[in-house]
CSV table of C-alpha atoms in Angstrom, one decimal:
chain,number,residue,atom,x,y,z
A,1,MET,CA,133.4,81.6,86.2
A,2,SER,CA,130.6,79.0,86.6
A,3,ARG,CA,127.3,79.1,84.7
A,4,THR,CA,125.5,79.7,88.0
A,5,GLU,CA,127.7,82.8,88.7
A,6,LEU,CA,127.0,84.1,85.3
A,7,SER,CA,123.3,83.6,85.6
A,8,ASN,CA,123.2,85.5,88.9
A,9,MET,CA,125.0,88.5,87.4
A,10,LYS,CA,122.9,91.6,86.6
A,11,GLN,CA,122.3,91.7,82.9
A,12,PRO,CA,123.2,95.1,81.4
A,13,PRO,CA,120.4,97.1,79.7
A,14,VAL,CA,120.3,96.7,76.0
A,15,PRO,CA,121.7,99.9,74.3
A,16,LEU,CA,119.1,102.2,72.8
A,17,ALA,CA,120.6,102.0,69.4
A,18,THR,CA,120.3,98.2,69.5
A,19,LEU,CA,116.6,98.4,70.5
A,20,ILE,CA,115.8,100.9,67.8
A,21,GLY,CA,117.5,98.7,65.2
A,22,ARG,CA,115.4,95.7,66.3
A,23,GLU,CA,112.2,97.8,66.0
A,24,LEU,CA,113.1,98.9,62.5
A,25,ARG,CA,114.1,95.4,61.3
A,26,ASN,CA,110.9,93.9,62.7
A,27,GLY,CA,108.9,96.6,60.9
A,28,LYS,CA,106.2,96.6,63.6
A,29,ILE,CA,105.7,95.4,67.1
A,30,GLU,CA,103.3,92.4,67.4
A,31,LYS,CA,100.6,92.8,70.0
A,32,PRO,CA,100.5,90.1,72.6
A,33,PHE,CA,97.8,87.6,73.3
A,34,VAL,CA,95.7,88.3,76.3
A,35,LYS,CA,94.3,85.2,78.0
A,36,TYR,CA,92.4,85.2,81.3
A,37,GLY,CA,90.6,83.1,83.9
A,38,GLN,CA,88.2,84.0,86.7
A,39,ALA,CA,87.2,82.2,89.9
A,40,GLY,CA,85.5,83.1,93.1
A,41,LEU,CA,83.5,82.0,96.1
A,42,ALA,CA,80.8,84.2,97.7
A,43,LYS,CA,80.3,84.8,101.4
A,44,LYS,CA,78.3,88.0,101.4
A,45,GLY,CA,77.7,88.3,97.6
A,46,GLU,CA,79.2,91.8,97.4
A,47,ASP,CA,82.1,91.2,95.0
A,48,TYR,CA,81.7,92.1,91.3
A,49,PHE,CA,84.1,91.9,88.4
A,50,LEU,CA,84.4,93.3,84.9
A,51,ILE,CA,86.0,91.5,81.9
A,52,LYS,CA,85.9,93.3,78.6
A,53,THR,CA,88.4,92.3,75.9
A,54,ASP,CA,86.8,94.0,72.8
A,55,CYS,CA,87.2,97.7,73.8
A,56,GLN,CA,88.3,100.1,71.0
A,57,ARG,CA,90.1,103.4,71.4
A,58,ILE,CA,88.5,104.5,68.1
A,59,PRO,CA,85.0,103.1,67.7
A,60,GLY,CA,84.8,100.8,64.6
A,61,ASP,CA,88.6,100.4,64.3
A,62,SER,CA,89.6,96.9,65.3
A,63,SER,CA,93.3,97.8,65.2
A,64,THR,CA,92.7,99.9,68.4
A,65,LEU,CA,91.6,97.1,70.6
A,66,PHE,CA,92.4,97.1,74.3
A,67,SER,CA,91.2,95.0,77.3
A,68,VAL,CA,89.8,95.9,80.7
A,69,PHE,CA,89.7,93.8,83.8
A,70,ALA,CA,88.4,95.1,87.1
A,71,ILE,CA,87.3,94.0,90.6
A,72,PHE,CA,84.8,95.8,92.8
A,73,ASP,CA,84.5,94.7,96.4
A,74,GLY,CA,81.3,96.2,97.8
A,75,HIS,CA,80.5,96.9,101.4
A,76,ASN,CA,77.3,97.9,103.2
A,77,GLY,CA,75.4,96.7,100.1
A,78,ILE,CA,76.0,96.0,96.5
A,79,SER,CA,74.8,99.2,94.8
A,80,ALA,CA,78.1,101.0,94.6
A,81,ALA,CA,79.9,98.0,93.3
A,82,ILE,CA,77.4,97.5,90.5
A,83,PHE,CA,77.3,101.2,89.7
A,84,ALA,CA,81.1,101.4,89.4
A,85,LYS,CA,81.2,98.3,87.3
A,86,GLU,CA,78.7,99.8,84.8
A,87,ASN,CA,80.1,103.4,84.6
A,88,ILE,CA,83.9,103.7,85.2
A,89,LEU,CA,84.9,102.6,81.7
A,90,SER,CA,82.6,104.9,79.9
A,91,ASN,CA,83.7,107.8,82.2
A,92,VAL,CA,87.3,107.0,81.3
A,93,LEU,CA,86.7,107.1,77.6
A,94,SER,CA,84.7,110.3,77.8
A,95,ALA,CA,87.6,112.0,79.5
A,96,ILE,CA,90.0,111.4,76.6
A,97,PRO,CA,89.8,113.2,73.3
A,98,GLN,CA,89.2,110.8,70.4
A,99,ASP,CA,91.4,112.6,67.8
A,100,ILE,CA,94.8,111.7,69.4
A,101,SER,CA,97.4,109.1,68.7
A,102,ARG,CA,97.9,105.9,70.7
A,103,ASP,CA,100.9,107.2,72.5
A,104,GLU,CA,99.0,110.4,73.5
A,105,TRP,CA,96.0,108.3,74.5
A,106,LEU,CA,98.2,106.1,76.8
A,107,GLN,CA,99.8,109.3,78.3
A,108,ALA,CA,96.3,110.7,78.9
A,109,LEU,CA,95.1,107.6,80.7
A,110,PRO,CA,96.3,108.2,84.2
A,111,ARG,CA,94.6,111.6,84.4
A,112,ALA,CA,91.4,110.2,82.7
A,113,LEU,CA,91.3,107.4,85.3
A,114,VAL,CA,91.3,110.0,88.1
A,115,VAL,CA,88.5,111.9,86.4
A,116,ALA,CA,86.5,108.7,85.9
A,117,PHE,CA,86.8,107.5,89.5
A,118,VAL,CA,85.8,111.0,90.9
A,119,LYS,CA,82.9,111.4,88.4
A,120,THR,CA,81.6,107.9,89.2
A,121,ASP,CA,81.7,108.7,92.9
A,122,ILE,CA,79.8,112.0,92.4
A,123,GLU,CA,77.2,110.4,90.2
A,124,PHE,CA,76.6,107.5,92.6
A,125,GLN,CA,76.4,109.8,95.7
A,126,LYS,CA,73.6,111.7,93.9
A,127,LYS,CA,71.5,108.5,94.2
A,128,GLY,CA,71.4,108.9,98.0
A,129,GLU,CA,72.6,105.4,98.8
A,130,THR,CA,75.2,104.7,101.4
A,131,SER,CA,77.0,101.6,100.1
A,132,GLY,CA,80.6,101.8,99.0
A,133,THR,CA,83.1,99.8,97.0
A,134,THR,CA,86.8,99.3,96.3
A,135,ALA,CA,87.8,99.4,92.7
A,136,THR,CA,90.9,97.9,91.0
A,137,PHE,CA,90.7,98.8,87.3
A,138,VAL,CA,93.3,97.4,84.9
A,139,LEU,CA,93.6,98.5,81.3
A,140,ILE,CA,95.8,96.6,78.9
A,141,ASP,CA,96.8,98.1,75.5
A,142,GLY,CA,99.5,96.1,73.8
A,143,TRP,CA,102.4,95.7,76.3
A,144,THR,CA,101.3,98.7,78.4
A,145,VAL,CA,99.4,98.0,81.6
A,146,THR,CA,97.7,100.8,83.5
A,147,VAL,CA,96.2,100.1,86.9
A,148,ALA,CA,94.0,102.5,89.0
A,149,SER,CA,92.8,101.5,92.5
A,150,VAL,CA,91.1,102.6,95.6
A,151,GLY,CA,90.6,100.4,98.6
A,152,ASP,CA,92.3,97.1,99.4
A,153,SER,CA,91.7,94.9,96.3
A,154,ARG,CA,95.1,94.3,94.8
A,155,CYS,CA,96.8,93.7,91.5
A,156,ILE,CA,100.2,92.1,91.3
A,157,LEU,CA,102.6,91.4,88.4
A,158,ASP,CA,104.5,88.2,88.0
A,159,THR,CA,107.2,88.3,85.4
A,160,GLN,CA,109.8,85.9,83.9
A,161,GLY,CA,112.5,85.6,86.5
A,162,GLY,CA,110.1,85.1,89.4
A,163,ALA,CA,110.0,88.7,90.6
A,164,VAL,CA,106.6,89.7,92.0
A,165,SER,CA,105.6,93.3,92.1
A,166,LEU,CA,102.6,95.3,93.4
A,167,LEU,CA,100.9,97.5,90.9
A,168,THR,CA,98.5,98.9,93.6
A,169,VAL,CA,98.7,100.5,97.0
A,170,ASP,CA,96.5,99.2,99.8
A,171,HIS,CA,94.3,102.0,101.3
A,172,ARG,CA,93.7,100.3,104.6
A,173,LEU,CA,94.0,102.6,107.6
A,174,GLU,CA,95.7,99.9,109.7
A,175,GLU,CA,98.7,99.8,107.3
A,176,ASN,CA,98.9,103.2,105.6
A,177,ALA,CA,100.2,105.9,107.9
A,178,GLU,CA,100.2,108.5,105.2
A,179,GLU,CA,96.5,108.0,104.7
A,180,ARG,CA,95.8,108.2,108.4
A,181,GLU,CA,97.6,111.6,108.6
A,182,ARG,CA,95.6,112.9,105.6
A,183,ILE,CA,92.3,112.0,107.1
A,184,THR,CA,93.0,113.5,110.5
A,185,ALA,CA,94.3,116.7,108.7
A,186,SER,CA,91.1,116.8,106.8
A,187,GLY,CA,88.9,116.7,109.9
A,188,GLY,CA,88.3,113.0,110.3
A,189,GLU,CA,89.0,110.8,113.2
A,190,VAL,CA,90.9,107.5,113.2
A,191,GLY,CA,90.6,104.9,115.9
A,192,ARG,CA,89.5,101.4,116.8
A,193,LEU,CA,86.0,100.3,117.9
A,194,ASN,CA,85.3,101.0,121.5
A,195,VAL,CA,83.6,98.2,123.4
A,196,PHE,CA,82.2,98.0,126.9
A,197,GLY,CA,84.8,99.0,129.5
A,198,GLY,CA,86.7,101.3,127.1
A,199,ASN,CA,88.7,98.5,125.4
A,200,GLU,CA,89.6,99.1,121.8
A,201,VAL,CA,89.2,96.2,119.4
A,202,GLY,CA,89.6,95.4,115.7
A,203,PRO,CA,91.4,97.4,112.9
A,204,LEU,CA,91.7,101.1,112.7
A,205,ARG,CA,88.6,102.8,111.3
A,206,CYS,CA,87.6,106.2,110.1
A,207,TRP,CA,84.9,108.0,112.1
A,208,PRO,CA,82.1,108.8,111.5
A,209,GLY,CA,81.1,105.6,109.7
A,210,GLY,CA,83.7,103.2,111.0
A,211,LEU,CA,85.2,102.4,107.5
A,212,CYS,CA,88.5,100.6,107.5
A,213,LEU,CA,89.5,102.1,104.2
A,214,SER,CA,90.7,105.6,103.4
A,215,ARG,CA,89.7,105.6,99.7
A,216,SER,CA,86.6,104.1,98.1
A,217,ILE,CA,83.7,104.9,95.7
A,218,GLY,CA,80.4,105.8,97.4
A,219,ASP,CA,80.2,105.7,101.2
A,220,THR,CA,78.2,108.9,101.4
A,221,ASP,CA,77.7,108.5,105.1
A,222,VAL,CA,81.4,108.4,106.2
A,223,GLY,CA,82.6,111.9,105.3
A,224,GLU,CA,84.2,113.4,102.2
A,225,PHE,CA,87.7,112.7,103.5
A,226,ILE,CA,87.2,109.1,102.3
A,227,VAL,CA,88.1,110.0,98.7
A,228,PRO,CA,87.7,108.2,95.3
A,229,ILE,CA,91.0,109.5,93.9
A,230,PRO,CA,92.9,106.4,92.8
A,231,HIS,CA,96.5,105.4,93.0
A,232,VAL,CA,97.6,104.9,89.4
A,233,LYS,CA,100.5,103.0,88.0
A,234,GLN,CA,101.4,102.4,84.4
A,235,VAL,CA,104.1,100.0,83.2
A,236,LYS,CA,105.3,98.6,79.9
A,237,LEU,CA,106.2,94.9,79.9
A,238,SER,CA,109.0,93.4,78.0
A,239,LYS,CA,108.3,91.1,75.1
A,240,ALA,CA,108.6,88.2,77.5
A,241,GLY,CA,105.1,89.0,78.8
A,242,GLY,CA,103.8,88.6,82.3
A,243,ARG,CA,100.9,87.5,84.5
A,244,LEU,CA,98.6,89.8,86.4
A,245,ILE,CA,96.6,88.5,89.5
A,246,ILE,CA,93.8,90.9,90.4
A,247,ALA,CA,91.8,89.9,93.5
A,248,SER,CA,89.6,91.1,96.3
A,249,ASP,CA,90.9,91.1,99.9
A,250,GLY,CA,89.4,87.7,100.5
A,251,ILE,CA,92.5,86.5,98.6
A,252,TRP,CA,95.1,88.9,100.1
A,253,ASP,CA,94.0,88.4,103.7
A,254,ALA,CA,94.9,84.7,103.2
A,255,LEU,CA,97.9,84.8,100.9
A,256,SER,CA,100.9,87.1,100.4
A,257,SER,CA,101.5,88.3,96.8
A,258,GLU,CA,104.5,85.9,96.5
A,259,THR,CA,102.4,82.9,97.7
A,260,ALA,CA,99.6,83.7,95.3
A,261,ALA,CA,102.0,84.0,92.4
A,262,LYS,CA,103.8,80.8,93.2
A,263,SER,CA,100.7,78.8,93.7
A,264,CYS,CA,99.6,79.0,90.1
A,265,ARG,CA,102.8,79.2,88.1
A,266,GLY,CA,102.9,76.9,85.1
A,267,LEU,CA,99.1,76.7,84.9
A,268,PRO,CA,97.0,78.3,82.2
A,269,ALA,CA,95.1,81.4,83.3
A,270,GLU,CA,91.7,79.7,83.8
A,271,LEU,CA,93.1,77.0,86.1
A,272,ALA,CA,95.5,79.5,87.7
A,273,ALA,CA,92.6,81.6,89.0
A,274,LYS,CA,90.9,78.5,90.5
A,275,MET,CA,94.1,77.5,92.1
A,276,VAL,CA,94.6,80.9,93.8
A,277,VAL,CA,91.1,80.7,95.2
A,278,LYS,CA,91.6,77.1,96.3
A,279,GLU,CA,94.9,78.0,98.1
A,280,ALA,CA,93.3,81.0,99.9
A,281,LEU,CA,90.4,78.8,101.0
A,282,ARG,CA,92.8,76.1,102.2
A,283,SER,CA,94.9,78.7,104.1
A,284,ARG,CA,92.1,80.7,105.8
A,285,GLY,CA,88.7,79.2,105.0
A,286,LEU,CA,85.8,81.2,103.5
A,287,LYS,CA,85.8,84.3,105.7
A,288,ASP,CA,84.9,86.8,103.0
A,289,ASP,CA,83.9,87.1,99.4
A,290,THR,CA,86.9,85.8,97.4
A,291,THR,CA,87.3,86.8,93.7
A,292,CYS,CA,90.3,86.4,91.5
A,293,LEU,CA,91.2,87.3,87.9
A,294,VAL,CA,94.3,85.9,86.3
A,295,VAL,CA,95.4,87.7,83.1
A,296,ASP,CA,98.3,86.4,81.0
A,297,ILE,CA,99.9,88.8,78.6
A,298,ILE,CA,101.7,86.4,76.2
A,299,PRO,CA,104.0,86.9,73.3
A,300,SER,CA,102.3,86.2,70.0
A,301,ASP,CA,104.7,83.3,69.3
A,302,HIS,CA,103.9,81.5,72.5
A,303,PRO,CA,100.6,79.6,73.0
A,304,VAL,CA,100.9,79.9,76.8
A,305,LEU,CA,102.9,81.9,79.3
A,306,PRO,CA,106.3,80.2,79.6
A,307,THR,CA,106.9,78.4,83.0
A,308,ILE,CA,109.1,80.3,85.4
A,309,PRO,CA,112.1,78.2,86.5
A,310,THR,CA,111.7,76.9,90.1
A,311,LYS,CA,115.2,77.7,91.2
A,312,LYS,CA,115.8,80.6,93.5
A,313,HIS,CA,116.5,84.0,92.0
A,314,ASN,CA,118.5,86.7,93.8
A,315,MET,CA,116.9,89.7,92.0
A,316,LEU,CA,116.4,93.2,93.4
A,317,THR,CA,113.3,95.2,92.5
A,318,SER,CA,115.5,97.6,90.7
A,319,LEU,CA,116.4,94.9,88.2
A,320,LEU,CA,112.7,94.4,87.4
A,321,PHE,CA,111.6,98.1,87.0
A,322,GLY,CA,113.6,100.5,84.9
A,323,LYS,CA,111.9,103.8,85.9
A,324,LYS,CA,111.6,106.4,83.2
A,325,SER,CA,113.4,109.6,84.0
A,326,GLN,CA,111.0,112.4,84.8
A,327,ASN,CA,113.2,114.8,82.8
A,328,SER,CA,113.5,112.7,79.7
A,329,ALA,CA,112.7,114.5,76.6
A,330,ASN,CA,113.6,111.7,74.3
A,331,LYS,CA,110.2,110.1,73.4
A,332,SER,CA,111.8,107.1,71.6
A,333,THR,CA,113.4,106.0,74.9
A,334,ASN,CA,110.0,105.9,76.5
A,335,LYS,CA,108.5,103.6,73.8
A,336,LEU,CA,111.2,100.9,74.1
A,337,SER,CA,112.0,98.5,76.8
A,338,ALA,CA,114.9,96.1,77.2
A,339,VAL,CA,114.2,92.3,77.1
A,340,GLY,CA,113.4,91.1,80.6
A,341,VAL,CA,112.9,94.6,82.1
A,342,VAL,CA,109.6,96.2,83.0
A,343,GLU,CA,109.6,99.9,82.3
A,344,GLU,CA,107.7,102.1,84.8
A,345,LEU,CA,106.0,104.8,82.8
A,346,PHE,CA,103.9,106.6,85.5
A,347,GLU,CA,103.0,106.3,89.2
A,348,GLU,CA,101.1,108.8,91.4
A,349,GLY,CA,99.1,108.3,94.5
A,350,SER,CA,98.3,111.8,95.8
A,351,ALA,CA,94.8,112.3,97.2
A,352,MET,CA,94.8,116.0,96.1
A,353,LEU,CA,92.6,116.4,93.0
A,354,THR,CA,94.5,119.6,92.1
A,355,GLU,CA,97.8,117.8,91.9
A,356,ARG,CA,96.3,114.9,89.9
A,357,LEU,CA,94.7,117.0,87.2
A,358,GLY,CA,97.5,119.5,86.7
A,359,LYS,CA,97.5,122.9,85.1
A,360,ASP,CA,97.5,121.8,81.5
A,361,PHE,CA,94.1,120.2,81.5
A,362,PRO,CA,92.1,121.6,78.6
A,363,SER,CA,89.2,123.7,79.8
A,364,SER,CA,87.7,125.7,77.0
A,365,THR,CA,85.7,124.4,74.0
A,366,ASN,CA,85.2,125.6,70.4
A,367,SER,CA,81.9,127.1,71.4
A,368,GLY,CA,83.5,129.4,74.0
A,369,MET,CA,82.0,127.5,76.9
A,370,PHE,CA,84.1,126.0,79.7
A,371,ARG,CA,84.1,122.3,80.2
A,372,CYS,CA,84.3,120.9,83.7
A,373,ALA,CA,87.4,118.7,84.1
A,374,VAL,CA,85.5,116.1,86.1
A,375,CYS,CA,81.8,115.9,85.0
A,376,GLN,CA,82.6,117.1,81.4
A,377,ALA,CA,79.6,119.5,81.5
A,378,ASP,CA,79.9,122.6,79.4
A,379,GLN,CA,78.9,125.9,80.9
A,380,PRO,CA,79.7,129.6,81.1
A,381,SER,CA,82.8,130.5,83.1
A,382,GLY,CA,80.8,132.4,85.6
A,383,ASP,CA,79.1,129.2,86.8
A,384,GLY,CA,82.3,127.6,88.0
A,385,LEU,CA,85.8,128.1,89.2
A,386,PRO,CA,89.3,127.5,87.8
A,387,MET,CA,91.0,125.2,90.2
A,388,ASN,CA,93.9,127.7,90.7
A,389,THR,CA,91.5,129.9,92.7
A,390,GLY,CA,91.9,127.5,95.6
A,391,SER,CA,94.6,128.0,98.2
A,392,PHE,CA,96.8,125.2,96.9
A,393,PHE,CA,98.5,127.4,94.3
A,394,SER,CA,100.7,130.3,95.2
A,395,PRO,CA,99.4,133.9,94.9
A,396,VAL,CA,101.3,134.4,91.7
A,397,SER,CA,99.2,131.8,89.9
A,398,LYS,CA,96.9,133.2,87.3
A,399,PRO,CA,93.3,132.4,88.2
A,400,TRP,CA,92.3,131.4,84.7
A,401,GLU,CA,95.0,128.8,84.4
A,402,GLY,CA,94.4,125.1,85.2
A,403,PRO,CA,91.4,122.9,85.0
A,404,PHE,CA,87.9,124.4,85.2
A,405,LEU,CA,85.5,122.9,87.7
A,406,CYS,CA,81.7,123.4,87.8
A,407,THR,CA,80.2,124.5,91.1
A,408,ASN,CA,79.2,121.0,92.2
A,409,CYS,CA,82.6,119.5,91.4
A,410,GLN,CA,84.4,122.4,93.0
A,411,LYS,CA,82.4,121.7,96.2
A,412,LYS,CA,83.4,118.0,96.0
A,413,LYS,CA,87.1,119.0,95.6
A,414,ASP,CA,86.9,121.4,98.6
A,415,ALA,CA,85.2,118.8,100.8
A,416,MET,CA,87.8,116.1,99.9
A,417,GLU,CA,90.5,118.5,101.0
A,418,GLY,CA,88.8,119.3,104.3
A,419,LYS,CA,87.6,122.7,103.5
A,420,ARG,CA,84.3,123.7,105.1
A,421,SER,CA,83.1,126.1,102.4
A,422,SER,CA,83.4,126.2,98.6
A,423,SER,CA,82.2,129.8,98.0
A,424,PRO,CA,84.4,131.9,95.8
A,425,SER,CA,85.1,134.5,98.5
A,426,GLU,CA,86.2,131.9,101.0
A,427,THR,CA,88.3,129.6,98.7
A,428,ALA,CA,90.3,132.4,97.1
């Protein structure tokens, strides 16, 4: 058998015993380097980004560092984008208990991101402004990458071997049939813009409001069925590292994920971001705000991300992602990944808040008060509702189980699900 044939064969996963042995011999797992670059061109001036590499899970403990990278593509003004940039991270951290281990913290992240997006949306809508924004929020802790997104900004992962994978889902009505069905079921209308003579033009939009997206933060004037509940995906990279490209739709309207990744391979992150923007501009011209972040997650013994060979690879997505079994009870399996394999730890995109928070969300406090699962406000139980009192759960559900919501957050939940009333008598 030739070397070419050997290289094209699927590499078997490394046995668990071998992985555990390596971990024990190494004594500890070295954290990777995180290097980044940013580039952009403004057309409307509504794109904003966040780069924060000195975050700490435990304040004052430098061993608990993690990094955050995010893009907010505003529309109908800049207020929502600025507000989301300034508030999502703090809302994430406030939704996670501080006295838990790193593994527990990572497991709590997906739900905390849902809480943070919804809370940010509620707080912004109280301001009475009508602008909105996409949000693609990326948190990197060691080799674990967690991405939450609403709208059509995108995050892709380019790994050794040349396989490119989406870590987000586009919430464009034109391309997402499931979201179209959800909106119409919730009472919204989906259609194109009507012009003189009855002709329909442009992309599919949600009415009222005419928004092309099904999920966003803000957009008070377009109906509550445009929800802020993010798609969340969490993966663990192998020790070979990888490159993230996070960008607004000004990039993705011009370049495919594969083209964007290929255009900047072999370049350091700072130059790579500029190259992606340059390639998008060359392909389409400056039609929209164009913002790109490139983040390299690099093994500590490599000064730069190794160049991916230019020869063609015949690799299936299944070779890239080794999805964790939902029924796995072996925690050690979840903490280890084979060399060259990206382990999928979590993915959920439901727009139902009830499904995303789950029944086991802590609701009571030491003072005997109940804490709202979204806004984190403490109050007597009579001032709110457990989420199980809604029609989502079967009649055998106990009404005191599940996350507790204050009256305002319960109204938000009901509105997002297309219910016209949120009073206890009508939601039971």
